[in-house]
PDB file of C-alpha atoms in Angstrom:
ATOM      1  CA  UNK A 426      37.550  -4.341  -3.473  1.00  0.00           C
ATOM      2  CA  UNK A 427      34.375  -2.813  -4.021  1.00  0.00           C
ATOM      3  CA  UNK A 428      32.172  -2.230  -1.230  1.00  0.00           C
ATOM      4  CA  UNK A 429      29.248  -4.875  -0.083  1.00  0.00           C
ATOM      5  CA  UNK A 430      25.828  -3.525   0.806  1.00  0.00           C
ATOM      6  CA  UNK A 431      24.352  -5.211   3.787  1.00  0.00           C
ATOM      7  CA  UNK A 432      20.459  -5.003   3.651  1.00  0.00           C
ATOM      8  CA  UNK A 433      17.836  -6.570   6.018  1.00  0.00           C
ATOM      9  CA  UNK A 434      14.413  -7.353   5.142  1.00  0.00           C
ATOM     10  CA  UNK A 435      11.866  -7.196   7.833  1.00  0.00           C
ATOM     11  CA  UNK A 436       8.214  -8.930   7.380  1.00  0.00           C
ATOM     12  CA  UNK A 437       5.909  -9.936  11.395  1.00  0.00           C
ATOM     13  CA  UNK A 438       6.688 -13.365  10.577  1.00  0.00           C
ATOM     14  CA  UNK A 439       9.546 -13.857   8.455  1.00  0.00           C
ATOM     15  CA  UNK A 440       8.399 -16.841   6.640  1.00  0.00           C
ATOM     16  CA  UNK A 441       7.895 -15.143   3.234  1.00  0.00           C
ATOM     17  CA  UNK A 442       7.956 -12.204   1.555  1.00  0.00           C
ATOM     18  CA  UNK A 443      10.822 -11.011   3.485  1.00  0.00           C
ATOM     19  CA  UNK A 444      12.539 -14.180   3.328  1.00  0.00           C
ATOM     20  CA  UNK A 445      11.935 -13.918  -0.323  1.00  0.00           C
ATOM     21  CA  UNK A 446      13.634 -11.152  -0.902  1.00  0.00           C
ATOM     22  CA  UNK A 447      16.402 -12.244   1.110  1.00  0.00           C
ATOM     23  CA  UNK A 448      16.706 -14.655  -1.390  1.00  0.00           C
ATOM     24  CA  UNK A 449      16.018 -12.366  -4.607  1.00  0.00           C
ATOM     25  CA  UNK A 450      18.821  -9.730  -3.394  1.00  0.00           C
ATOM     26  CA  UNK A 451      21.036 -12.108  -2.811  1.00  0.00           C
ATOM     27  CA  UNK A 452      20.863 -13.595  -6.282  1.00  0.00           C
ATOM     28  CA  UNK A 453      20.220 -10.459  -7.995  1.00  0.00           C
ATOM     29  CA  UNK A 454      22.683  -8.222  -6.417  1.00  0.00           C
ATOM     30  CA  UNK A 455      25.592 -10.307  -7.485  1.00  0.00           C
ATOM     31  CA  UNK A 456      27.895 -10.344  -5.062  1.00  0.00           C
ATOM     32  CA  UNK A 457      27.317  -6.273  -4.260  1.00  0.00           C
ATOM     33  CA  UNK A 458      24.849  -6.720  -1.343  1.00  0.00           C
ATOM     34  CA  UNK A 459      24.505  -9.751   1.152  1.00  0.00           C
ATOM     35  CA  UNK A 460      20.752  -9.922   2.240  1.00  0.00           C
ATOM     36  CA  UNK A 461      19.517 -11.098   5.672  1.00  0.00           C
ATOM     37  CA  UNK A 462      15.883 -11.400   6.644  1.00  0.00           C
ATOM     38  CA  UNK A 463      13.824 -11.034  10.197  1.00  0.00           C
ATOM     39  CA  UNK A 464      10.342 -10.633  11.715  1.00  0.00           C
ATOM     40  CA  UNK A 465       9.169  -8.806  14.440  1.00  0.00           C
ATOM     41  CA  UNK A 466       7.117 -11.297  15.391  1.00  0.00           C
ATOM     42  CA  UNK A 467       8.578 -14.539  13.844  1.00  0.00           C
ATOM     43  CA  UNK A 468       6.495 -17.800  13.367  1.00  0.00           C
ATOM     44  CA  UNK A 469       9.288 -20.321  13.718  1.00  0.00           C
ATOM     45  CA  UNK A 470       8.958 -21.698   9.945  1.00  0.00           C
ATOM     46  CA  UNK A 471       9.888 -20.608   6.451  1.00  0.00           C
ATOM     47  CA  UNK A 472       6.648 -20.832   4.109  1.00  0.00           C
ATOM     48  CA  UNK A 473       7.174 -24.511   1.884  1.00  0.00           C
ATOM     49  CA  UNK A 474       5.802 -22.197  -1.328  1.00  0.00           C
ATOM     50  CA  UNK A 475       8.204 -19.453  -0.288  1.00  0.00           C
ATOM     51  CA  UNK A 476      11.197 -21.816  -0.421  1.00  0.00           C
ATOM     52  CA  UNK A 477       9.678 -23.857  -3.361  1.00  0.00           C
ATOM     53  CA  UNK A 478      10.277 -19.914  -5.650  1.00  0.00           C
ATOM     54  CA  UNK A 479      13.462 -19.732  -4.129  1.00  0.00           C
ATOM     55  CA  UNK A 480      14.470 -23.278  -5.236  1.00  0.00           C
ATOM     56  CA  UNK A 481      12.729 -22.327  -8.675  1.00  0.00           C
ATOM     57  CA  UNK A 482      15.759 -20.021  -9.472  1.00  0.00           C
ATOM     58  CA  UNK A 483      18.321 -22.076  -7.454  1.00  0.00           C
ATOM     59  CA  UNK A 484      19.015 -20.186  -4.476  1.00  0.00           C
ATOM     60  CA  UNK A 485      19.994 -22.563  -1.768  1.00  0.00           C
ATOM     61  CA  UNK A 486      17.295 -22.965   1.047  1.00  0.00           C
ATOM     62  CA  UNK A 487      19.151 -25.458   3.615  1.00  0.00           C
ATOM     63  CA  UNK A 488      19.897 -22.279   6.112  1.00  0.00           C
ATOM     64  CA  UNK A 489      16.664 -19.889   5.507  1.00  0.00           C
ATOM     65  CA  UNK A 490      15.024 -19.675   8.946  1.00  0.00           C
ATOM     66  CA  UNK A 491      12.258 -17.855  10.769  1.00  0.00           C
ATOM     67  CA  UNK A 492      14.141 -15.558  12.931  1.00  0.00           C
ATOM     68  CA  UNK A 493      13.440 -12.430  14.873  1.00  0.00           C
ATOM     69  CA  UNK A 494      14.845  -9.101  14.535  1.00  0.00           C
ATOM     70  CA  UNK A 495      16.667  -8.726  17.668  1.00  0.00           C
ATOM     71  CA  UNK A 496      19.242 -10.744  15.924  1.00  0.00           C
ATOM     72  CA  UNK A 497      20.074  -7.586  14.076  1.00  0.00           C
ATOM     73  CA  UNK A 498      20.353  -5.671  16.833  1.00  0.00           C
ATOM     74  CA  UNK A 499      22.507  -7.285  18.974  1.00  0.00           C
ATOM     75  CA  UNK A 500      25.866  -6.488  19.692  1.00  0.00           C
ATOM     76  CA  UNK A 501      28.264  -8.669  16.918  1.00  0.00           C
ATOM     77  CA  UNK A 502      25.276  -8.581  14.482  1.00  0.00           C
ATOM     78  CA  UNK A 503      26.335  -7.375  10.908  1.00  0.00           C
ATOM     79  CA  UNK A 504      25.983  -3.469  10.282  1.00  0.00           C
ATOM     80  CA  UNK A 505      23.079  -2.639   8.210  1.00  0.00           C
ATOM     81  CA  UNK A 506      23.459  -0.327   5.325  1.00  0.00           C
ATOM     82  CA  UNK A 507      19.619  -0.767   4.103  1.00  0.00           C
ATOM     83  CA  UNK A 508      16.801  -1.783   6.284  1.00  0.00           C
ATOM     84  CA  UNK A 509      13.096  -2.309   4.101  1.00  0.00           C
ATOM     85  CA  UNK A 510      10.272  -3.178   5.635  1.00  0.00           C
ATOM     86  CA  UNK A 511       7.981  -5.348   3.299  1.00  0.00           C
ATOM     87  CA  UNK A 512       4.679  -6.108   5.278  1.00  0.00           C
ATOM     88  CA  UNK A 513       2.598  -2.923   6.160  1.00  0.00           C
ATOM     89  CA  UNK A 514       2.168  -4.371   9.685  1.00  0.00           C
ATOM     90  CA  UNK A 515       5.821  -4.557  10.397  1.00  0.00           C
ATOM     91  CA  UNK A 516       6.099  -1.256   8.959  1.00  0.00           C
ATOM     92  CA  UNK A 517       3.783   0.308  11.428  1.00  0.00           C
ATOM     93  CA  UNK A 518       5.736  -0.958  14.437  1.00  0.00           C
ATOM     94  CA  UNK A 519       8.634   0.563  17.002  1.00  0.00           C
ATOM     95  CA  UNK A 520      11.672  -1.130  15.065  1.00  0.00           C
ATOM     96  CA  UNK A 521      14.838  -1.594  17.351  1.00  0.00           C
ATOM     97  CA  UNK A 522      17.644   0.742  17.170  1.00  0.00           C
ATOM     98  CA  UNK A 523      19.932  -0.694  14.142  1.00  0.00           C
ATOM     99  CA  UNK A 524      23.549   0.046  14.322  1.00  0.00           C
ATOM    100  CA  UNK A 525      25.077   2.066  11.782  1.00  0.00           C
ATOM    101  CA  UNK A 526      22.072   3.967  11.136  1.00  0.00           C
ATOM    102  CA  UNK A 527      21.047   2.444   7.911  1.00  0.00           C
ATOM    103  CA  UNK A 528      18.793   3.566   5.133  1.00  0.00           C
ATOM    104  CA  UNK A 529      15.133   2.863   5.320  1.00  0.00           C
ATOM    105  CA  UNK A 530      12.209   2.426   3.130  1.00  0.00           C
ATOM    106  CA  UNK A 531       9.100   0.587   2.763  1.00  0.00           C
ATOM    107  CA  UNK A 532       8.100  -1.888  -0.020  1.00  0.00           C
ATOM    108  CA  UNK A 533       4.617  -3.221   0.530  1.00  0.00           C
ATOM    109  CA  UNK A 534       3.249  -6.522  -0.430  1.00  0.00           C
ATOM    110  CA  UNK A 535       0.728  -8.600  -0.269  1.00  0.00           C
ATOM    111  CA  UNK A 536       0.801 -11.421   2.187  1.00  0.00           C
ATOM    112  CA  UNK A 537       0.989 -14.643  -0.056  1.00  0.00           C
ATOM    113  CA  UNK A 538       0.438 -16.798   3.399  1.00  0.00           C
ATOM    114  CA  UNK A 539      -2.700 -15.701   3.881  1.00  0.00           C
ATOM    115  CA  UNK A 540      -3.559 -17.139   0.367  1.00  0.00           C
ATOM    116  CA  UNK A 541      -6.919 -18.986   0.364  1.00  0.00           C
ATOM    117  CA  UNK A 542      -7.484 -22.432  -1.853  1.00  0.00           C
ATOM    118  CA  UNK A 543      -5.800 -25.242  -3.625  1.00  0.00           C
ATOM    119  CA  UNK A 544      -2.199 -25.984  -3.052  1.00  0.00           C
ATOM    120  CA  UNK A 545      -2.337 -24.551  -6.603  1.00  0.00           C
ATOM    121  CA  UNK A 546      -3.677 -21.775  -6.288  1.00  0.00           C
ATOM    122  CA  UNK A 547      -1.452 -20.764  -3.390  1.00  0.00           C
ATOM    123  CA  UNK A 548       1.323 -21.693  -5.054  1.00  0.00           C
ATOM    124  CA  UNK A 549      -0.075 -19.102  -7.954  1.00  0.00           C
ATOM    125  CA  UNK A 550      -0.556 -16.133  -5.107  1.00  0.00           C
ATOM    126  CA  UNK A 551       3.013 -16.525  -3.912  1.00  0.00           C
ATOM    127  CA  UNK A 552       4.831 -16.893  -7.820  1.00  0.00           C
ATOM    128  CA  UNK A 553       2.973 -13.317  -8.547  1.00  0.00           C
ATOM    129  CA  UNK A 554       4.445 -11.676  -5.356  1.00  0.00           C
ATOM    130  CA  UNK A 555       7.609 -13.469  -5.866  1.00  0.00           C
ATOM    131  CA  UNK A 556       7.338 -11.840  -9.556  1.00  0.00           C
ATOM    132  CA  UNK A 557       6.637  -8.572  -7.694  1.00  0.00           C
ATOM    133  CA  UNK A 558       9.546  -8.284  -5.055  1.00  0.00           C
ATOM    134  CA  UNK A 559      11.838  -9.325  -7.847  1.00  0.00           C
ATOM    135  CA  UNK A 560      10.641  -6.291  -9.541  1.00  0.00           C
ATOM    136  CA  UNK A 561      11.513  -4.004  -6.851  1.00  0.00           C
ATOM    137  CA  UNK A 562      14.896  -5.745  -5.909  1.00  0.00           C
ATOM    138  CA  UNK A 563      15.803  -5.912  -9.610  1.00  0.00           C
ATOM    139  CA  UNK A 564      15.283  -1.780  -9.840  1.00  0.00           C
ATOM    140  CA  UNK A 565      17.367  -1.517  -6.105  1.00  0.00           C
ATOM    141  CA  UNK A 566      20.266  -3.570  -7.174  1.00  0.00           C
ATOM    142  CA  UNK A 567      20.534  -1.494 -10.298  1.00  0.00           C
ATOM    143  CA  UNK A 568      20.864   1.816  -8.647  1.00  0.00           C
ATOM    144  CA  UNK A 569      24.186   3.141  -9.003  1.00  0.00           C
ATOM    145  CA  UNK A 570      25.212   3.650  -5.252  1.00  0.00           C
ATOM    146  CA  UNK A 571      28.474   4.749  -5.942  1.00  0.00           C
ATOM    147  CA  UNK A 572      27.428   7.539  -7.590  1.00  0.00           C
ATOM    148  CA  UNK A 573      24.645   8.455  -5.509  1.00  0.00           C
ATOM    149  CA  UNK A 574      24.645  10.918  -2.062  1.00  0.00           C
ATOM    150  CA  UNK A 575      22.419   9.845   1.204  1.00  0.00           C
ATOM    151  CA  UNK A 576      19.708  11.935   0.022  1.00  0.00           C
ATOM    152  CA  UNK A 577      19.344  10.820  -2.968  1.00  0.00           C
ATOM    153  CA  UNK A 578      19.480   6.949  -2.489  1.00  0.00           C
ATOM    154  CA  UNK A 579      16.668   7.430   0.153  1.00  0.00           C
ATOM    155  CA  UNK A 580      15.163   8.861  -2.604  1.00  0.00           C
ATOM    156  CA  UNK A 581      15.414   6.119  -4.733  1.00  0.00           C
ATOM    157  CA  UNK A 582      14.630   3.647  -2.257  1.00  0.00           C
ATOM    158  CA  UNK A 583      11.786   5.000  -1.205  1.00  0.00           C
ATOM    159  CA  UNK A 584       9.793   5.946  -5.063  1.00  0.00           C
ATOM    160  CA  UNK A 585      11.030   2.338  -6.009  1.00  0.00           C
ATOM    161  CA  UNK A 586       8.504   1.381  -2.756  1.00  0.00           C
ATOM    162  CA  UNK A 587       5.926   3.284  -4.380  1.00  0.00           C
ATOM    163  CA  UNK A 588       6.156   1.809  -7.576  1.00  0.00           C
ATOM    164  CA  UNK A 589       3.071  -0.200  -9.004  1.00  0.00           C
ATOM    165  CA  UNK A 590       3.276  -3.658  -8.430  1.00  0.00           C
ATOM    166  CA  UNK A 591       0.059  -4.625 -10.594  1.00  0.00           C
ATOM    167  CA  UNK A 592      -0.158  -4.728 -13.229  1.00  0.00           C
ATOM    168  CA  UNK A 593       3.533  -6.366 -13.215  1.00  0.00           C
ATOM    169  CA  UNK A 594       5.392  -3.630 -15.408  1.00  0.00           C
ATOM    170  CA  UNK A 595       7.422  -5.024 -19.138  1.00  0.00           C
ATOM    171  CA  UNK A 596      10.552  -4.918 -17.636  1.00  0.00           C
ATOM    172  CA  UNK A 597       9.923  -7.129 -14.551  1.00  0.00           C
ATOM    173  CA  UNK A 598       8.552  -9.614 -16.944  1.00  0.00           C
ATOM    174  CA  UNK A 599      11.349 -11.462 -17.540  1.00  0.00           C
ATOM    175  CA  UNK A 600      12.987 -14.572 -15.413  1.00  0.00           C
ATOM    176  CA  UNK A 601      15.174 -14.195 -12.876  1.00  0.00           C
ATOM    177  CA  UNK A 602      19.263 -16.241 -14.284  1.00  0.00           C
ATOM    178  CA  UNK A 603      19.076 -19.324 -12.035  1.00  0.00           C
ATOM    179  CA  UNK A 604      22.085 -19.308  -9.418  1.00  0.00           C
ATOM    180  CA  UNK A 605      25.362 -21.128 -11.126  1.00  0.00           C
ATOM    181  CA  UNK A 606      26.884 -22.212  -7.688  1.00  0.00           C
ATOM    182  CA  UNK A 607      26.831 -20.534  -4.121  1.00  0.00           C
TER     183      UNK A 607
END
């Protein structure tokens, strides 16, 4: 059986872009990495236009939660193999220590929360980062990690966190496959 990547994506509030990509690795990745999602600061909901992009492509949203990071470090909690940090604030803090030592980089967003206008225009903000994290995941889940050493997957990781995010490039153009069944 091949292996399964564990990855955690870390946001202050985990109510969207990190719960986001949660969602868009999980889909994505196709079966080859199981996503998880925390804040170091959590605000106790998931974002309604965060779950209304996830719903968009069918990922189920009955169990997404606001939760905090210390989850993750906890005795029991699932080994990480990839740990990315998608807020610049959450980026800049003292992360706990993650068992198993896992890779790290950081893929900065904009926040869509702090979006300013109609319920429209909000929900316009948070389709374009949406558009933009699948981007990023879409080049992550491609990367052949098999093949790869340590050094060169943090590598990868890392320039695909540098990448451009505007304007969105041709390849990330396209639509996410809706989820068949989960």
């Amino acid at each position: 059986m091949d292996k399964v990547y564990n990855v955690l994506v870390l946001c202050t509030g985990n109510s969207a872009r990190s719960i986001m990509a949660e969602g868009l690795i999980n889909v994505l990745g196709k079966g080859r990495f199981k996503a998880y999602s925390a804040g170091s600061h959590p605000g106790g909901t998931v974002n309604p236009f965060a779950i209304e992009q996830l719903k968009s492509i069918g990922y189920p949203t009955d169990t997404l939660r606001s939760k905090s990071w210390d989850e993750f470090s906890a005795p029991g909690a699932p080994v990480m193999d990839f740990v990315f940090t998608v807020c610049d604030k959450a980026a800049g803090e003292t992360c706990p220590y993650w068992p198993g030592h896992p890779l790290t980089a950081h893929w900065g967003f904009e926040d869509p929360a702090a979006a300013q206008g109609s319920d429209e225009e909000k929900r316009q903000v948070f389709q374009t980062i949406f558009r933009q994290i699948m981007c990023r995941v879409r080049a992550f889940v491609s990367l052949p990690l098999d093949k790869l050493d340590e050094a060169a997957i943090k590598k990868e990781i890392t320039a695909i966190g540098k990448t451009p995010v505007m304007p969105l490039p041709e390849q990330c153009e396209q639509e996410p496959l809706a989820v068949a069944s989960r």
